[in-house]
């Protein structure tokens, strides 16, 4: 029995799972997460729920009273929130951008960012608790989604515009990594992050598809001034070429002015940026590729380098920096990284390459030598 088995077996995350478990045994010890049980009143009244935890499960008053009397712990749904703090699944672009035809401001993503801005500094412990619960459930769902995957992170600046060669290169990188059997994980936002998720999405399609998609997206090169136009261009690509490959985006409402991109198949969006940053890098066990970026990307390089330096997560993981001039002259992170690595196990796990097309081979070489 692995460490994950008891945890996984105790979670009920859908009505189908609920029905199956109830047909086989009592609910004691299970955690029922964000499942609408208003249609299961008779089942709840006739089932022992002692020791069960219900997280955000709508149910009829009679059922709620009965399960509490059994000794179940009930965290009821919170009304008037634009998000579900107990959600059991990662987001999708369709969920976050629901209602986009009426303008981005009316979407769940925008409404949640507005709620976050309103509550993040008011000192309300209840709002803080809701954010913490939400982020913990997202981490749980992310672990479930990535179990067994070979995850490679692609980091880079949000300012990389559609229609540029840099954006096209990042898209080719995402496609190459996905075709090599990796799961691409990015910060989930625009720019280099979107490009890598786009490339992953394009992996099962013919080569011409990516070229055509890049031309279509270039008509809305940035999420400024209109997130609506920028996002709609992405959904048009998805509509023309459905059934793209999967990848993961891990954005944050802390930087909510940067919208999530629509090409990540699964989106783990957090309120706490520190939780999001550490969680993103920690899950990239097959390595991280750093495209040119500014302060945020520099932070990610050394957030990744620190556990590699101390071996606090086990063996060091590959780190590939792309664009020699950028990382040695413009923002000289490479000389510092190389100095840190000298004489340590991580020294054989870092590389600097000139072009994005060299990055997949460098990653594979470093991984083979780790």
Short mmCIF file of C-alpha atoms in Angstrom, two decimals:
data_model
loop_
_atom_site.label_atom_id
_atom_site.label_comp_id
_atom_site.label_asym_id
_atom_site.label_seq_id
_atom_site.Cartn_x
_atom_site.Cartn_y
_atom_site.Cartn_z
CA UNK A 1 0.00 0.00 0.00
CA UNK A 2 1.43 3.38 -0.99
CA UNK A 3 1.18 6.55 1.03
CA UNK A 4 -1.34 7.92 -1.45
CA UNK A 5 -3.79 5.02 -1.44
CA UNK A 6 -5.68 5.69 1.82
CA UNK A 7 -5.99 9.37 0.95
CA UNK A 8 -7.28 8.67 -2.55
CA UNK A 9 -9.75 6.01 -1.45
CA UNK A 10 -11.32 8.32 1.14
CA UNK A 11 -12.12 11.14 -1.29
CA UNK A 12 -15.45 11.31 -3.10
CA UNK A 13 -15.42 13.95 -5.82
CA UNK A 14 -18.42 13.13 -8.01
CA UNK A 15 -22.00 11.93 -7.70
CA UNK A 16 -21.05 8.70 -9.43
CA UNK A 17 -18.35 8.00 -6.84
CA UNK A 18 -20.83 8.80 -4.06
CA UNK A 19 -23.39 6.35 -5.41
CA UNK A 20 -20.78 3.62 -5.81
CA UNK A 21 -19.40 4.01 -2.29
CA UNK A 22 -22.85 4.12 -0.68
CA UNK A 23 -23.87 0.96 -2.53
CA UNK A 24 -20.86 -0.88 -1.09
CA UNK A 25 -20.36 0.45 2.45
CA UNK A 26 -21.10 3.19 4.96
CA UNK A 27 -19.66 6.67 4.44
CA UNK A 28 -17.73 6.83 7.70
CA UNK A 29 -14.24 8.25 7.24
CA UNK A 30 -14.86 9.56 3.71
CA UNK A 31 -14.40 13.15 2.55
CA UNK A 32 -17.16 14.21 0.15
CA UNK A 33 -15.89 17.21 -1.76
CA UNK A 34 -18.11 19.71 -3.61
CA UNK A 35 -20.76 17.15 -4.66
CA UNK A 36 -24.37 18.31 -5.02
CA UNK A 37 -26.34 15.94 -2.75
CA UNK A 38 -29.72 17.67 -2.90
CA UNK A 39 -31.02 14.70 -4.88
CA UNK A 40 -29.69 12.12 -2.41
CA UNK A 41 -31.73 13.00 0.69
CA UNK A 42 -33.25 9.53 1.12
CA UNK A 43 -29.80 7.95 0.76
CA UNK A 44 -28.28 10.24 3.39
CA UNK A 45 -31.18 9.62 5.77
CA UNK A 46 -30.65 5.87 5.48
CA UNK A 47 -26.82 5.76 5.60
CA UNK A 48 -24.45 5.94 8.56
CA UNK A 49 -22.35 9.08 8.04
CA UNK A 50 -20.52 9.12 11.36
CA UNK A 51 -16.99 10.46 10.84
CA UNK A 52 -17.74 11.70 7.30
CA UNK A 53 -16.57 15.17 6.25
CA UNK A 54 -18.76 17.07 3.77
CA UNK A 55 -16.92 19.93 2.07
CA UNK A 56 -19.20 22.36 0.24
CA UNK A 57 -21.89 19.77 -0.57
CA UNK A 58 -25.39 21.23 -1.08
CA UNK A 59 -28.01 19.09 0.66
CA UNK A 60 -31.58 19.40 1.89
CA UNK A 61 -32.06 20.70 5.49
CA UNK A 62 -33.34 17.33 6.72
CA UNK A 63 -30.28 15.55 5.37
CA UNK A 64 -27.91 18.17 6.79
CA UNK A 65 -29.49 17.86 10.23
CA UNK A 66 -29.29 14.06 10.12
CA UNK A 67 -25.63 13.81 9.09
CA UNK A 68 -24.66 16.33 11.77
CA UNK A 69 -26.54 14.22 14.32
CA UNK A 70 -24.51 11.22 13.10
CA UNK A 71 -21.33 13.11 13.99
CA UNK A 72 -20.39 14.14 10.46
CA UNK A 73 -18.48 17.38 9.98
CA UNK A 74 -20.26 19.67 7.52
CA UNK A 75 -18.61 22.65 5.81
CA UNK A 76 -21.59 24.13 3.97
CA UNK A 77 -21.38 25.95 0.62
CA UNK A 78 -20.60 29.65 0.98
CA UNK A 79 -23.19 31.82 -0.79
CA UNK A 80 -22.41 34.76 -3.07
CA UNK A 81 -18.86 33.73 -3.92
CA UNK A 82 -17.64 33.81 -7.54
CA UNK A 83 -15.60 30.64 -6.88
CA UNK A 84 -16.01 27.33 -5.04
CA UNK A 85 -13.49 27.13 -2.17
CA UNK A 86 -13.99 23.36 -1.92
CA UNK A 87 -13.67 22.48 -5.61
CA UNK A 88 -12.35 19.00 -6.30
CA UNK A 89 -11.12 19.51 -9.87
CA UNK A 90 -8.67 21.84 -11.55
CA UNK A 91 -10.14 24.65 -13.59
CA UNK A 92 -10.44 24.66 -17.36
CA UNK A 93 -10.40 27.65 -19.65
CA UNK A 94 -14.07 27.04 -20.42
CA UNK A 95 -14.90 27.36 -16.70
CA UNK A 96 -12.81 30.47 -16.06
CA UNK A 97 -13.98 32.21 -19.23
CA UNK A 98 -17.67 31.25 -19.03
CA UNK A 99 -19.74 34.14 -20.38
CA UNK A 100 -16.84 35.64 -22.36
CA UNK A 101 -19.20 36.65 -25.17
CA UNK A 102 -20.57 39.26 -22.75
CA UNK A 103 -17.09 40.62 -22.08
CA UNK A 104 -14.25 39.44 -19.87
CA UNK A 105 -15.43 41.49 -16.87
CA UNK A 106 -18.42 39.16 -16.44
CA UNK A 107 -16.41 35.91 -16.40
CA UNK A 108 -15.72 33.87 -13.24
CA UNK A 109 -12.01 34.63 -13.61
CA UNK A 110 -12.55 38.40 -13.60
CA UNK A 111 -15.18 38.27 -10.84
CA UNK A 112 -12.89 36.19 -8.63
CA UNK A 113 -10.05 38.65 -9.16
CA UNK A 114 -12.38 41.49 -8.21
CA UNK A 115 -13.37 39.62 -5.01
CA UNK A 116 -9.70 39.00 -4.23
CA UNK A 117 -8.79 42.66 -4.65
CA UNK A 118 -11.68 43.65 -2.39
CA UNK A 119 -10.84 41.21 0.40
CA UNK A 120 -7.06 40.70 0.33
CA UNK A 121 -6.28 43.69 2.59
CA UNK A 122 -9.41 44.00 4.73
CA UNK A 123 -8.15 41.73 7.50
CA UNK A 124 -11.21 39.50 7.38
CA UNK A 125 -10.18 36.11 8.75
CA UNK A 126 -13.12 34.44 7.01
CA UNK A 127 -11.95 35.61 3.58
CA UNK A 128 -8.41 34.51 4.41
CA UNK A 129 -9.70 31.10 5.42
CA UNK A 130 -11.66 30.72 2.20
CA UNK A 131 -8.59 31.58 0.13
CA UNK A 132 -6.47 29.09 2.07
CA UNK A 133 -9.03 26.28 1.73
CA UNK A 134 -9.38 26.97 -1.98
CA UNK A 135 -5.62 26.89 -2.58
CA UNK A 136 -5.24 23.66 -0.62
CA UNK A 137 -7.96 21.94 -2.65
CA UNK A 138 -6.27 23.14 -5.84
CA UNK A 139 -2.96 21.65 -4.70
CA UNK A 140 -4.71 18.37 -3.96
CA UNK A 141 -6.33 18.33 -7.40
CA UNK A 142 -3.02 19.22 -9.05
CA UNK A 143 -1.25 16.32 -7.35
CA UNK A 144 -3.98 13.97 -8.55
CA UNK A 145 -3.75 15.29 -12.11
CA UNK A 146 0.06 15.03 -12.33
CA UNK A 147 0.47 11.66 -10.62
CA UNK A 148 2.89 9.62 -12.73
CA UNK A 149 3.52 12.40 -15.26
CA UNK A 150 6.97 13.51 -16.43
CA UNK A 151 6.54 17.22 -15.84
CA UNK A 152 8.77 19.84 -17.47
CA UNK A 153 8.31 23.48 -16.56
CA UNK A 154 8.60 26.24 -19.14
CA UNK A 155 9.13 29.66 -17.55
CA UNK A 156 9.33 33.00 -19.31
CA UNK A 157 8.03 36.54 -19.49
CA UNK A 158 4.38 37.53 -19.84
CA UNK A 159 5.34 40.37 -22.19
CA UNK A 160 6.35 38.08 -25.07
CA UNK A 161 3.86 39.10 -27.76
CA UNK A 162 1.95 36.95 -30.18
CA UNK A 163 3.29 37.39 -33.70
CA UNK A 164 6.94 37.50 -32.62
CA UNK A 165 9.60 34.93 -33.41
CA UNK A 166 10.22 34.48 -29.69
CA UNK A 167 6.56 33.49 -29.20
CA UNK A 168 6.75 31.06 -32.14
CA UNK A 169 9.94 29.54 -30.69
CA UNK A 170 8.29 29.00 -27.30
CA UNK A 171 5.36 27.33 -29.05
CA UNK A 172 7.69 24.99 -30.95
CA UNK A 173 9.34 24.15 -27.63
CA UNK A 174 6.03 23.20 -26.04
CA UNK A 175 5.18 21.03 -29.03
CA UNK A 176 8.56 19.27 -28.99
CA UNK A 177 8.39 18.53 -25.27
CA UNK A 178 4.86 17.15 -25.53
CA UNK A 179 5.74 14.96 -28.49
CA UNK A 180 8.68 13.64 -26.46
CA UNK A 181 6.26 12.41 -23.78
CA UNK A 182 6.56 15.21 -21.24
CA UNK A 183 3.73 17.12 -19.60
CA UNK A 184 4.36 20.84 -20.05
CA UNK A 185 3.66 23.04 -17.04
CA UNK A 186 3.77 26.83 -17.17
CA UNK A 187 2.75 29.79 -15.06
CA UNK A 188 -0.51 29.70 -17.01
CA UNK A 189 -0.54 33.31 -18.14
CA UNK A 190 0.11 35.17 -21.40
CA UNK A 191 3.36 35.58 -23.32
CA UNK A 192 5.90 32.77 -23.15
CA UNK A 193 3.56 30.79 -20.89
CA UNK A 194 0.73 30.86 -23.39
CA UNK A 195 3.07 30.03 -26.25
CA UNK A 196 4.35 26.87 -24.52
CA UNK A 197 0.81 25.74 -23.67
CA UNK A 198 -0.22 26.45 -27.27
CA UNK A 199 2.64 24.32 -28.55
CA UNK A 200 1.62 21.48 -26.27
CA UNK A 201 -1.97 21.79 -27.51
CA UNK A 202 -0.72 21.63 -31.12
CA UNK A 203 1.33 18.45 -30.60
CA UNK A 204 -1.16 15.93 -32.10
CA UNK A 205 -1.93 18.13 -35.11
CA UNK A 206 0.02 18.43 -38.39
CA UNK A 207 2.89 20.92 -38.44
CA UNK A 208 0.91 23.43 -40.53
CA UNK A 209 -1.67 23.80 -37.78
CA UNK A 210 0.76 25.62 -35.48
CA UNK A 211 1.82 28.01 -38.23
CA UNK A 212 -1.80 28.81 -39.04
CA UNK A 213 -2.68 29.23 -35.36
CA UNK A 214 0.22 31.63 -34.83
CA UNK A 215 -1.01 33.80 -37.70
CA UNK A 216 -4.53 33.85 -36.33
CA UNK A 217 -3.40 34.75 -32.82
CA UNK A 218 -1.17 37.55 -34.11
CA UNK A 219 -4.32 39.55 -34.91
CA UNK A 220 -4.72 40.05 -31.12
CA UNK A 221 -1.06 40.30 -30.06
CA UNK A 222 -1.59 41.21 -26.41
CA UNK A 223 -4.17 40.98 -23.63
CA UNK A 224 -3.97 44.76 -23.46
CA UNK A 225 -6.10 46.71 -24.13
CA UNK A 226 -8.75 43.99 -24.48
CA UNK A 227 -8.62 40.67 -22.62
CA UNK A 228 -11.88 39.78 -24.38
CA UNK A 229 -10.37 40.03 -27.88
CA UNK A 230 -7.18 38.28 -26.78
CA UNK A 231 -9.03 35.35 -25.24
CA UNK A 232 -11.55 35.04 -28.05
CA UNK A 233 -8.70 34.62 -30.55
CA UNK A 234 -7.45 31.66 -28.50
CA UNK A 235 -10.90 30.09 -28.35
CA UNK A 236 -11.17 30.49 -32.14
CA UNK A 237 -7.96 28.48 -32.51
CA UNK A 238 -9.36 25.80 -30.23
CA UNK A 239 -12.59 25.74 -32.20
CA UNK A 240 -10.83 25.33 -35.55
CA UNK A 241 -8.46 22.67 -34.26
CA UNK A 242 -10.17 20.77 -31.43
CA UNK A 243 -8.75 17.90 -29.40
CA UNK A 244 -5.33 19.32 -28.66
CA UNK A 245 -2.90 17.65 -26.28
CA UNK A 246 -2.98 18.29 -22.57
CA UNK A 247 -0.75 20.59 -20.53
CA UNK A 248 -0.98 22.44 -17.23
CA UNK A 249 -1.12 26.14 -16.41
CA UNK A 250 -0.54 27.39 -12.87
CA UNK A 251 -1.46 31.09 -12.67
CA UNK A 252 -2.45 33.29 -9.74
CA UNK A 253 -5.05 35.93 -8.93
CA UNK A 254 -2.26 37.78 -7.10
CA UNK A 255 -1.28 38.88 -10.61
CA UNK A 256 -4.88 38.85 -11.76
CA UNK A 257 -4.34 41.60 -14.30
CA UNK A 258 -2.57 38.90 -16.32
CA UNK A 259 -5.37 36.60 -17.55
CA UNK A 260 -4.97 32.83 -17.82
CA UNK A 261 -4.33 31.45 -21.27
CA UNK A 262 -6.87 29.16 -22.89
CA UNK A 263 -4.49 26.49 -24.18
CA UNK A 264 -3.65 24.76 -20.91
CA UNK A 265 -5.95 21.77 -20.60
CA UNK A 266 -5.95 22.03 -16.80
CA UNK A 267 -5.52 25.22 -14.83
CA UNK A 268 -4.46 25.32 -11.18
CA UNK A 269 -5.19 28.93 -10.30
CA UNK A 270 -4.18 30.11 -6.84
CA UNK A 271 -4.74 33.13 -4.65
CA UNK A 272 -1.37 32.90 -2.85
CA UNK A 273 1.47 33.51 -5.29
CA UNK A 274 4.11 32.03 -2.98
CA UNK A 275 2.18 28.75 -2.81
CA UNK A 276 1.74 28.80 -6.55
CA UNK A 277 5.42 29.52 -7.34
CA UNK A 278 6.83 26.89 -5.02
CA UNK A 279 4.24 24.33 -6.05
CA UNK A 280 4.85 24.88 -9.76
CA UNK A 281 8.61 24.43 -9.54
CA UNK A 282 8.44 21.56 -7.05
CA UNK A 283 6.27 19.53 -9.41
CA UNK A 284 8.64 19.93 -12.39
CA UNK A 285 10.64 16.82 -11.51
CA UNK A 286 11.84 16.32 -15.09
CA UNK A 287 13.37 19.79 -15.19
CA UNK A 288 12.67 23.42 -16.01
CA UNK A 289 13.45 25.47 -19.11
CA UNK A 290 13.82 29.22 -18.57
CA UNK A 291 13.07 31.43 -21.56
CA UNK A 292 14.05 35.10 -21.54
CA UNK A 293 12.11 37.07 -18.96
CA UNK A 294 12.46 39.80 -16.38
CA UNK A 295 12.14 39.92 -12.58
CA UNK A 296 9.57 37.12 -12.29
CA UNK A 297 11.66 34.70 -14.34
CA UNK A 298 14.83 35.60 -12.46
CA UNK A 299 13.00 34.84 -9.21
CA UNK A 300 11.89 31.48 -10.62
CA UNK A 301 15.47 30.58 -11.60
CA UNK A 302 16.73 30.99 -8.05
CA UNK A 303 13.59 29.57 -6.45
CA UNK A 304 14.43 26.46 -8.48
CA UNK A 305 18.17 26.66 -7.83
CA UNK A 306 17.86 26.77 -4.03
CA UNK A 307 16.47 23.23 -3.48
CA UNK A 308 18.88 21.98 -6.15
CA UNK A 309 21.78 23.61 -4.27
CA UNK A 310 20.80 22.10 -0.92
CA UNK A 311 19.38 18.87 -2.43
CA UNK A 312 16.37 19.46 -0.19
CA UNK A 313 14.03 17.68 -2.63
CA UNK A 314 16.43 14.86 -3.41
CA UNK A 315 18.61 14.73 -6.49
CA UNK A 316 18.97 18.02 -8.40
CA UNK A 317 16.72 18.43 -11.44
CA UNK A 318 17.76 19.83 -14.84
CA UNK A 319 17.75 23.59 -15.41
CA UNK A 320 18.15 24.93 -18.96
CA UNK A 321 18.49 28.68 -19.58
CA UNK A 322 17.72 29.82 -23.13
CA UNK A 323 19.42 32.84 -24.82
CA UNK A 324 23.06 33.31 -23.88
CA UNK A 325 23.09 37.07 -24.41
CA UNK A 326 19.99 37.62 -22.29
CA UNK A 327 21.19 35.55 -19.31
CA UNK A 328 24.86 36.66 -19.41
CA UNK A 329 24.67 40.32 -20.49
CA UNK A 330 21.15 41.74 -20.07
CA UNK A 331 20.28 39.91 -16.85
CA UNK A 332 23.40 37.96 -15.81
CA UNK A 333 21.70 35.17 -13.92
CA UNK A 334 23.82 32.48 -15.60
CA UNK A 335 27.21 33.49 -14.09
CA UNK A 336 25.68 33.50 -10.59
CA UNK A 337 23.91 30.18 -11.17
CA UNK A 338 27.13 28.61 -12.45
CA UNK A 339 29.07 29.93 -9.46
CA UNK A 340 26.49 28.54 -7.05
CA UNK A 341 26.60 25.15 -8.74
CA UNK A 342 30.37 24.80 -8.85
CA UNK A 343 31.55 21.74 -6.97
CA UNK A 344 28.03 20.61 -6.08
CA UNK A 345 25.79 17.86 -7.46
CA UNK A 346 23.72 20.42 -9.35
CA UNK A 347 26.71 21.44 -11.48
CA UNK A 348 26.00 18.64 -13.96
CA UNK A 349 22.30 19.60 -14.11
CA UNK A 350 22.52 23.13 -15.49
CA UNK A 351 22.97 24.32 -19.06
CA UNK A 352 22.89 27.52 -21.08
CA UNK A 353 21.88 27.34 -24.76
CA UNK A 354 21.72 29.95 -27.48
CA UNK A 355 18.35 29.12 -29.01
CA UNK A 356 15.04 27.66 -27.92
CA UNK A 357 15.38 24.85 -30.47
CA UNK A 358 18.42 23.53 -28.54
CA UNK A 359 16.53 23.33 -25.24
CA UNK A 360 14.83 19.91 -25.57
CA UNK A 361 18.10 18.14 -26.40
CA UNK A 362 19.86 19.89 -23.51
CA UNK A 363 17.09 18.88 -21.11
CA UNK A 364 17.29 15.24 -22.20
CA UNK A 365 21.09 15.25 -21.90
CA UNK A 366 21.00 16.71 -18.38
CA UNK A 367 18.24 14.32 -17.34
CA UNK A 368 20.20 11.33 -18.61
CA UNK A 369 23.22 12.42 -16.58
CA UNK A 370 21.32 13.13 -13.38
#
